[in-house]
PDB file of C-alpha atoms in Angstrom:
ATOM      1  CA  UNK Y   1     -67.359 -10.884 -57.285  1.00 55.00           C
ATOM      2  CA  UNK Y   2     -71.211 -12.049 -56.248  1.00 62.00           C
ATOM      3  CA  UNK Y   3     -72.007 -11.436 -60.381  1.00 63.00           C
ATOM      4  CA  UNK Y   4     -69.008 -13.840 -61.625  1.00 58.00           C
ATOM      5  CA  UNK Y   5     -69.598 -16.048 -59.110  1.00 57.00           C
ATOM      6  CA  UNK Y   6     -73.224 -15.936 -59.982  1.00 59.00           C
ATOM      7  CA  UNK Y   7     -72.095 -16.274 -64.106  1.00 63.00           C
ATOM      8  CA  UNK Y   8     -69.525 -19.215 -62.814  1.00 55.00           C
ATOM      9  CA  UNK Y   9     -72.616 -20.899 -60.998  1.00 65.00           C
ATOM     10  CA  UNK Y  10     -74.580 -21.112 -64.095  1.00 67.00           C
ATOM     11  CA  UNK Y  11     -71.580 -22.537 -66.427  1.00 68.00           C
ATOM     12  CA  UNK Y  12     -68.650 -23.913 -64.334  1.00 67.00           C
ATOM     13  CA  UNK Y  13     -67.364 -26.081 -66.754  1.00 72.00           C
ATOM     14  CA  UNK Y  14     -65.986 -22.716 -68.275  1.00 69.00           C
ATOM     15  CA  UNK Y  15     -62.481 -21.671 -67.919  1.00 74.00           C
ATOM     16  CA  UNK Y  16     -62.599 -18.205 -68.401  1.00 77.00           C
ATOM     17  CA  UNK Y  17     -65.365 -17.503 -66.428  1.00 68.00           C
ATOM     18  CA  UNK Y  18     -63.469 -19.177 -63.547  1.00 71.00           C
ATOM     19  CA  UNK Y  19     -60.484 -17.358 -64.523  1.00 76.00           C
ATOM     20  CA  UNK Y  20     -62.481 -14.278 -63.762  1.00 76.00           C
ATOM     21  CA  UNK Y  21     -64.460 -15.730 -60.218  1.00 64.00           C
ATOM     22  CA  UNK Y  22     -60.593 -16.573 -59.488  1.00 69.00           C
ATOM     23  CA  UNK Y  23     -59.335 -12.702 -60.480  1.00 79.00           C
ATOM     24  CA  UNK Y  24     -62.456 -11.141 -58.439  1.00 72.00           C
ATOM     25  CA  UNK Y  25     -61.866 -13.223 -55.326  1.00 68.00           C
ATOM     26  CA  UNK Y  26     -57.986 -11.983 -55.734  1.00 74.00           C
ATOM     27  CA  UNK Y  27     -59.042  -8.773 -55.634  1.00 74.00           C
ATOM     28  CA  UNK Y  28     -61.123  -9.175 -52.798  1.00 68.00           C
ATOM     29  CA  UNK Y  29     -59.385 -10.283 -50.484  1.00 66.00           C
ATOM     30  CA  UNK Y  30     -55.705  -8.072 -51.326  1.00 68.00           C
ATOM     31  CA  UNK Y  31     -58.870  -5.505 -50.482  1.00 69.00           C
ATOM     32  CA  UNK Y  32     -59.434  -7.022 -47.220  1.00 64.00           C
ATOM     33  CA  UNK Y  33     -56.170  -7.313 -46.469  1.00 66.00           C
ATOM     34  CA  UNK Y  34     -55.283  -4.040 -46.718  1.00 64.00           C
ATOM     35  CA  UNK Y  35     -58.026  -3.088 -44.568  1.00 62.00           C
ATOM     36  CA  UNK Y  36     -57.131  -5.564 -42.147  1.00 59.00           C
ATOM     37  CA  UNK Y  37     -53.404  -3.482 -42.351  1.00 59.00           C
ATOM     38  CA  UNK Y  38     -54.462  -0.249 -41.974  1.00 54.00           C
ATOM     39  CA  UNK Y  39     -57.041  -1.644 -38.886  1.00 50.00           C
ATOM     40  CA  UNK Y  40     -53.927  -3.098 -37.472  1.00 52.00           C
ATOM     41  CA  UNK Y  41     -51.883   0.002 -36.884  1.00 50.00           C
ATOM     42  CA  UNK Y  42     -54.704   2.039 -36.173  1.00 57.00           C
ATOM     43  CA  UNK Y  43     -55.519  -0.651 -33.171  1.00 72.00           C
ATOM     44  CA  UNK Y  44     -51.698  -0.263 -32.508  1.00 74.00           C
ATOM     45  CA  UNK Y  45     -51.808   3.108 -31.714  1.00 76.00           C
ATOM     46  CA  UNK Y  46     -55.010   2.888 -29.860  1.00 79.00           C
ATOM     47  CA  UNK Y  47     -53.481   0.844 -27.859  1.00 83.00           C
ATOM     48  CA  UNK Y  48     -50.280   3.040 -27.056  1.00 84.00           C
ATOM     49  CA  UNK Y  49     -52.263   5.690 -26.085  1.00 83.00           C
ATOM     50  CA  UNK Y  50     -54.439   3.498 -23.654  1.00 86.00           C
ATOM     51  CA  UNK Y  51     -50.709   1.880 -22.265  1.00 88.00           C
ATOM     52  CA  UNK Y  52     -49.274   5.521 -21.844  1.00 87.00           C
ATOM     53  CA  UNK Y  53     -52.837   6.795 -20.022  1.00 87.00           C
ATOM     54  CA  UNK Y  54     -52.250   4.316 -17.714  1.00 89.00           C
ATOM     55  CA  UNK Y  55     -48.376   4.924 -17.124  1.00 90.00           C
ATOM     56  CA  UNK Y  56     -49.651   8.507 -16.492  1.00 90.00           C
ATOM     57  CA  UNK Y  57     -52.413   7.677 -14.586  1.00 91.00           C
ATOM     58  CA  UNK Y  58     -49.628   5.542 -12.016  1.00 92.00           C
ATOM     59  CA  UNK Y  59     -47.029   8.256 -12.408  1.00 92.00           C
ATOM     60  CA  UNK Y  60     -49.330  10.448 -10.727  1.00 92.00           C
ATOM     61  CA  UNK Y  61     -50.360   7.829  -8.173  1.00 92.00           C
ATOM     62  CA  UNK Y  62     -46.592   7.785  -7.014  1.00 93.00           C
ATOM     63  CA  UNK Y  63     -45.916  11.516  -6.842  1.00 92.00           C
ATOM     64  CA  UNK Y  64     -49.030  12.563  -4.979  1.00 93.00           C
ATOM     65  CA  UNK Y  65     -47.748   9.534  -2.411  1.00 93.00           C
ATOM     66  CA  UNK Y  66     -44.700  11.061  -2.723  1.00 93.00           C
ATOM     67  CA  UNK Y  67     -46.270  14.583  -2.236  1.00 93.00           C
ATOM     68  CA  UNK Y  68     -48.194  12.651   1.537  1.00 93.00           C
ATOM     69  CA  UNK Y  69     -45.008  12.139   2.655  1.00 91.00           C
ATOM     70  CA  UNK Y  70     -43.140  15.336   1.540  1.00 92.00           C
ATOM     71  CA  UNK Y  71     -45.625  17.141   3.703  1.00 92.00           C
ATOM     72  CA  UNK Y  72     -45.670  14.909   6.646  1.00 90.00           C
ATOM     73  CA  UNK Y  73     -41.896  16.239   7.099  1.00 88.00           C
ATOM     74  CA  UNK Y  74     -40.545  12.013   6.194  1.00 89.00           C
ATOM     75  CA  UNK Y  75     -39.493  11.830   2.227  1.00 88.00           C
ATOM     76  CA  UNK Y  76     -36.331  11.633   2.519  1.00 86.00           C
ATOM     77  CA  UNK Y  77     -33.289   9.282   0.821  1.00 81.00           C
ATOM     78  CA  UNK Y  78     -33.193   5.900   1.857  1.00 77.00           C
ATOM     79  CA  UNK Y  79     -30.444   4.732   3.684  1.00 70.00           C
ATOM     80  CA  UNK Y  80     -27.714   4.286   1.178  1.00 71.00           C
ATOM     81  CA  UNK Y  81     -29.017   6.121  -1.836  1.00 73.00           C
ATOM     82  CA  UNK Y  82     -27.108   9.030  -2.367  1.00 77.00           C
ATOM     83  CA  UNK Y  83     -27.255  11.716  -5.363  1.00 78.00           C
ATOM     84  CA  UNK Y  84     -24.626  14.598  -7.103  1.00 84.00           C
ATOM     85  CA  UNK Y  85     -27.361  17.489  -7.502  1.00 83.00           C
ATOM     86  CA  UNK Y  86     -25.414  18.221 -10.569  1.00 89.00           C
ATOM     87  CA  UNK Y  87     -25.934  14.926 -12.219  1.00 90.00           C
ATOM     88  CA  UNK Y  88     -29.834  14.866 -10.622  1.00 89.00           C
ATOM     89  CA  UNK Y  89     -30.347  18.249 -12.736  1.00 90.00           C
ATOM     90  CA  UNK Y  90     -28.633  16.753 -15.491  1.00 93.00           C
ATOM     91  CA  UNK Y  91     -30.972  13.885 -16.002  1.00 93.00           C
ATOM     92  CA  UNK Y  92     -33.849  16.631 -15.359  1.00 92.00           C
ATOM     93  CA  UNK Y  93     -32.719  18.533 -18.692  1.00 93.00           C
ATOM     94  CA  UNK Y  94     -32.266  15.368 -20.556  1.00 95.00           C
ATOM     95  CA  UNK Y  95     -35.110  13.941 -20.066  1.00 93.00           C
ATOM     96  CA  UNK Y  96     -37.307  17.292 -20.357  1.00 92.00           C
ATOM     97  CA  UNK Y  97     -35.303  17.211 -23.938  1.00 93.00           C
ATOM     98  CA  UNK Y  98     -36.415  14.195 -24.797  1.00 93.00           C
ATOM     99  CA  UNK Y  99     -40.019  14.350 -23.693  1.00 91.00           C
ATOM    100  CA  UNK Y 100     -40.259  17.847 -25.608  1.00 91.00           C
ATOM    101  CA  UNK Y 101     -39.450  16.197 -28.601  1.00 93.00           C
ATOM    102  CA  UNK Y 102     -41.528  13.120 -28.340  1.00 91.00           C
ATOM    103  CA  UNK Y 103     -44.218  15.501 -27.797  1.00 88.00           C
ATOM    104  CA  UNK Y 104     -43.512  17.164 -30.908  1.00 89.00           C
ATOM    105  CA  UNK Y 105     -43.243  13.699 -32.683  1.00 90.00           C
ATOM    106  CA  UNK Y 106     -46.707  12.958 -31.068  1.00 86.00           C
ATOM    107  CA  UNK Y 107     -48.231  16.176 -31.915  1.00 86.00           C
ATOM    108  CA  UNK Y 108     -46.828  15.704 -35.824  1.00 89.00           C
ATOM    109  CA  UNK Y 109     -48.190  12.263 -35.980  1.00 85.00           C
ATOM    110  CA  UNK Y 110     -51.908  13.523 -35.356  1.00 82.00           C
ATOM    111  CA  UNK Y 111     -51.827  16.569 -37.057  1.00 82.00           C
ATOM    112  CA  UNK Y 112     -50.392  13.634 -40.524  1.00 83.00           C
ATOM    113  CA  UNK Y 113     -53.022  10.977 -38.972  1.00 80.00           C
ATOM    114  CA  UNK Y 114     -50.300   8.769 -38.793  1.00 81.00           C
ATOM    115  CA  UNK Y 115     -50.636   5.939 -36.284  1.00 81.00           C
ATOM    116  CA  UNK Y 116     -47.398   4.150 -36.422  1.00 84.00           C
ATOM    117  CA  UNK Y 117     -45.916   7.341 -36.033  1.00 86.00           C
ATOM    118  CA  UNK Y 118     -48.346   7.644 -32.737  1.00 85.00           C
ATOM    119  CA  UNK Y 119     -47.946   4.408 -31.653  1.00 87.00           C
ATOM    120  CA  UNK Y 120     -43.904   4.981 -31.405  1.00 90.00           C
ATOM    121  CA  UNK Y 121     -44.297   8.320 -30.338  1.00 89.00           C
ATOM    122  CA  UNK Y 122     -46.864   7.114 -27.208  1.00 88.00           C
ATOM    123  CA  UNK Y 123     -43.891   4.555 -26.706  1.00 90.00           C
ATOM    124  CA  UNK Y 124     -41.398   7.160 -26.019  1.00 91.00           C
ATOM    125  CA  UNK Y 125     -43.123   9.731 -24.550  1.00 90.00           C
ATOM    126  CA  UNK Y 126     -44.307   6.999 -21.932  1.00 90.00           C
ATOM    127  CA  UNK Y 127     -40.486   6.031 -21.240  1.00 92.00           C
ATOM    128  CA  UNK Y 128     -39.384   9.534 -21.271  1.00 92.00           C
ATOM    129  CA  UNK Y 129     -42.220  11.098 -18.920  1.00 91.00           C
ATOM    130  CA  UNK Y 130     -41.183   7.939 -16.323  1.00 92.00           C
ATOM    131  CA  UNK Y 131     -36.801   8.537 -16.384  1.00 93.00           C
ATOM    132  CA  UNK Y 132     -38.330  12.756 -15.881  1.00 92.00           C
ATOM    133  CA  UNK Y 133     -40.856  11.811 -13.176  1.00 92.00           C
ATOM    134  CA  UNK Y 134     -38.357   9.655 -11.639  1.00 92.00           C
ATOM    135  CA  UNK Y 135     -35.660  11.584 -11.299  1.00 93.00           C
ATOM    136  CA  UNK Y 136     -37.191  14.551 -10.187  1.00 92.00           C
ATOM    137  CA  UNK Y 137     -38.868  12.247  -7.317  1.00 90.00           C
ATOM    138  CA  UNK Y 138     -35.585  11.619  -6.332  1.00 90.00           C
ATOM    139  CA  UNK Y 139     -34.021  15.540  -6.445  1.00 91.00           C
ATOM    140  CA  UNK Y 140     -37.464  16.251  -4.158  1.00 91.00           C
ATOM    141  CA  UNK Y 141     -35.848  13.569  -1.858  1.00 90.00           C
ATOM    142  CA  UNK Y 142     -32.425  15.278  -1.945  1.00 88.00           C
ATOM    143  CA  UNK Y 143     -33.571  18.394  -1.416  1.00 88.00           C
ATOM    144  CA  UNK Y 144     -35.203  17.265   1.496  1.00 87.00           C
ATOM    145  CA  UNK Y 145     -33.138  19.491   4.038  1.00 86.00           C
ATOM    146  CA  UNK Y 146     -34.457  22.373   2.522  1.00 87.00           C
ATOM    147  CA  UNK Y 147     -37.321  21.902   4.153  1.00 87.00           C
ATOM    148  CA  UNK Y 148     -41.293  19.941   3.383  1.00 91.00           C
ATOM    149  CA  UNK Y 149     -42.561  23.189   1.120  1.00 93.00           C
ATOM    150  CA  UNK Y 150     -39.603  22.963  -1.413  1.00 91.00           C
ATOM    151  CA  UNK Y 151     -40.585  19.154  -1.599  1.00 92.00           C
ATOM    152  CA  UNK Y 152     -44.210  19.499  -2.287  1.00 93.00           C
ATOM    153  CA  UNK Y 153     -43.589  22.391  -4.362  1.00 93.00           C
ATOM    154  CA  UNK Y 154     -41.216  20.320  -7.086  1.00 92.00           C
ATOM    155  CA  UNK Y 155     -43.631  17.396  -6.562  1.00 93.00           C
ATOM    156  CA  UNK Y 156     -46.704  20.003  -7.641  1.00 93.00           C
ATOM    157  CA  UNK Y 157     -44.688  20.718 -10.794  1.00 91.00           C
ATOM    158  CA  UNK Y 158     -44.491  17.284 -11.835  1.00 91.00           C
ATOM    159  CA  UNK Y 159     -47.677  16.550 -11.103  1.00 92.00           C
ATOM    160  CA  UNK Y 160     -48.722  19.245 -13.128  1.00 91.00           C
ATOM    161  CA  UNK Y 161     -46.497  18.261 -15.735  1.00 89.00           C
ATOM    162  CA  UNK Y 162     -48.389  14.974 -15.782  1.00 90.00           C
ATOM    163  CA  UNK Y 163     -51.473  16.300 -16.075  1.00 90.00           C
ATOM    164  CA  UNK Y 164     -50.983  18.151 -19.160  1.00 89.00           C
ATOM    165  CA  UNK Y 165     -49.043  15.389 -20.779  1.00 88.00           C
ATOM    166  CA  UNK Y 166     -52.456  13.216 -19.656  1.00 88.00           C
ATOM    167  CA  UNK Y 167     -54.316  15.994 -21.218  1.00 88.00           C
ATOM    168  CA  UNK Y 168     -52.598  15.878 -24.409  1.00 86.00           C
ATOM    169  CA  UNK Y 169     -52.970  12.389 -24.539  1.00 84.00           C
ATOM    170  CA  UNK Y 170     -56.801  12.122 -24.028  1.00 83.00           C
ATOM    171  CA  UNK Y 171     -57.146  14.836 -26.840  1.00 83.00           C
ATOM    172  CA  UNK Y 172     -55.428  12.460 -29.094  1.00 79.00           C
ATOM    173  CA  UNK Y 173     -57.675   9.794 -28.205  1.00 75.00           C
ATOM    174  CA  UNK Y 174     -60.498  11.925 -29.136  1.00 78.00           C
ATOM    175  CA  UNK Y 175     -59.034  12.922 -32.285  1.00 74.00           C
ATOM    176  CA  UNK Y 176     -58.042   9.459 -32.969  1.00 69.00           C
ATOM    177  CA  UNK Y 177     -61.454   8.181 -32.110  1.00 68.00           C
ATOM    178  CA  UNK Y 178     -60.696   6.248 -29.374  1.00 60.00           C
ATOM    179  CA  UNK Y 179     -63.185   6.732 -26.341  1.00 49.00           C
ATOM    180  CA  UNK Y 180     -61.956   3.521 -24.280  1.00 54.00           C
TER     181      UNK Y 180
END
């Protein structure tokens, strides 16, 4: 492009050197553009993972709160909230479905280096690890009549759970490039 601009410079009156400055500034900036694409989704996905570290990072927050009050003897249900155990470990082995294959989906999209696949994958991980964390929060609070230990044991699981999805997602980052 700098040559035929530099050719153009020295006789602009010419058509087909213009023709060519014209073609080489096309092709310029489709190449830009597709950069600009391709910076785009890998920004998208960077940002997914930074959004899910940070619903991880508050999912914790609330179960070791949750895991204060378990072993202070007071997490309990709130007066009118009321659970089936059934249904409770029903929404347990959904979402544990789900997340285990939006972990999968994750895992696939950096071993392909595809980011839109990680960006959706980060989406619905971050969703999925929430409804879990939630709803086990909530069996810990029905179970509460078994006693503080059975509490803060189900509470340790899903903080541990947590932490390896938080692991898993600050390897991507790494692999991904992303150091934020």
């Amino acid at each position: 492009m700098i040559n035929s601009s530099l050719i153009f410079s020295e006789d602009s009156s010419n058509l087909q050197k213009q023709r060519d400055l014209h073609e080489k500034c096309r092709k310029v900036a489709d190449a830009v553009k597709g950069i600009m694409e391709v910076l785009s989704v890998s920004s998208a996905s960077a940002r997914a993972t930074q959004k899910l570290t940070s619903k991880i990072d508050t999912i914790k927050q609330d179960v070791e709160t949750d895991i204060l009050f378990a072993q202070s003897g007071t997490l309990a249900l709130d007066v009118g909230e009321h659970f089936m155990f059934d249904d409770l470990m029903g929404e347990v082995a959904k979402y544990s479905r789900t997340l285990t294959e939006n972990i999968r989906s994750l895992v696939q999209a950096v071993e392909s280096s595809d980011n839109s696949q990680l960006k959706d994958a980060c989406d619905s991980s971050g969703e999925s690890i929430d409804n879990l964390a939630d709803t086990i929060r909530a069996t810990s609070k029905f179970i509460a009549k078994e006693g503080p230990e059975a509490q803060v044991a189900l509470l340790n699981v899903t903080k541990s759970l947590v932490a390896a999805l938080s692991d898993l997602i600050n390897a991507t980052r790494v692999i991904n490039g992303d150091f934020r």
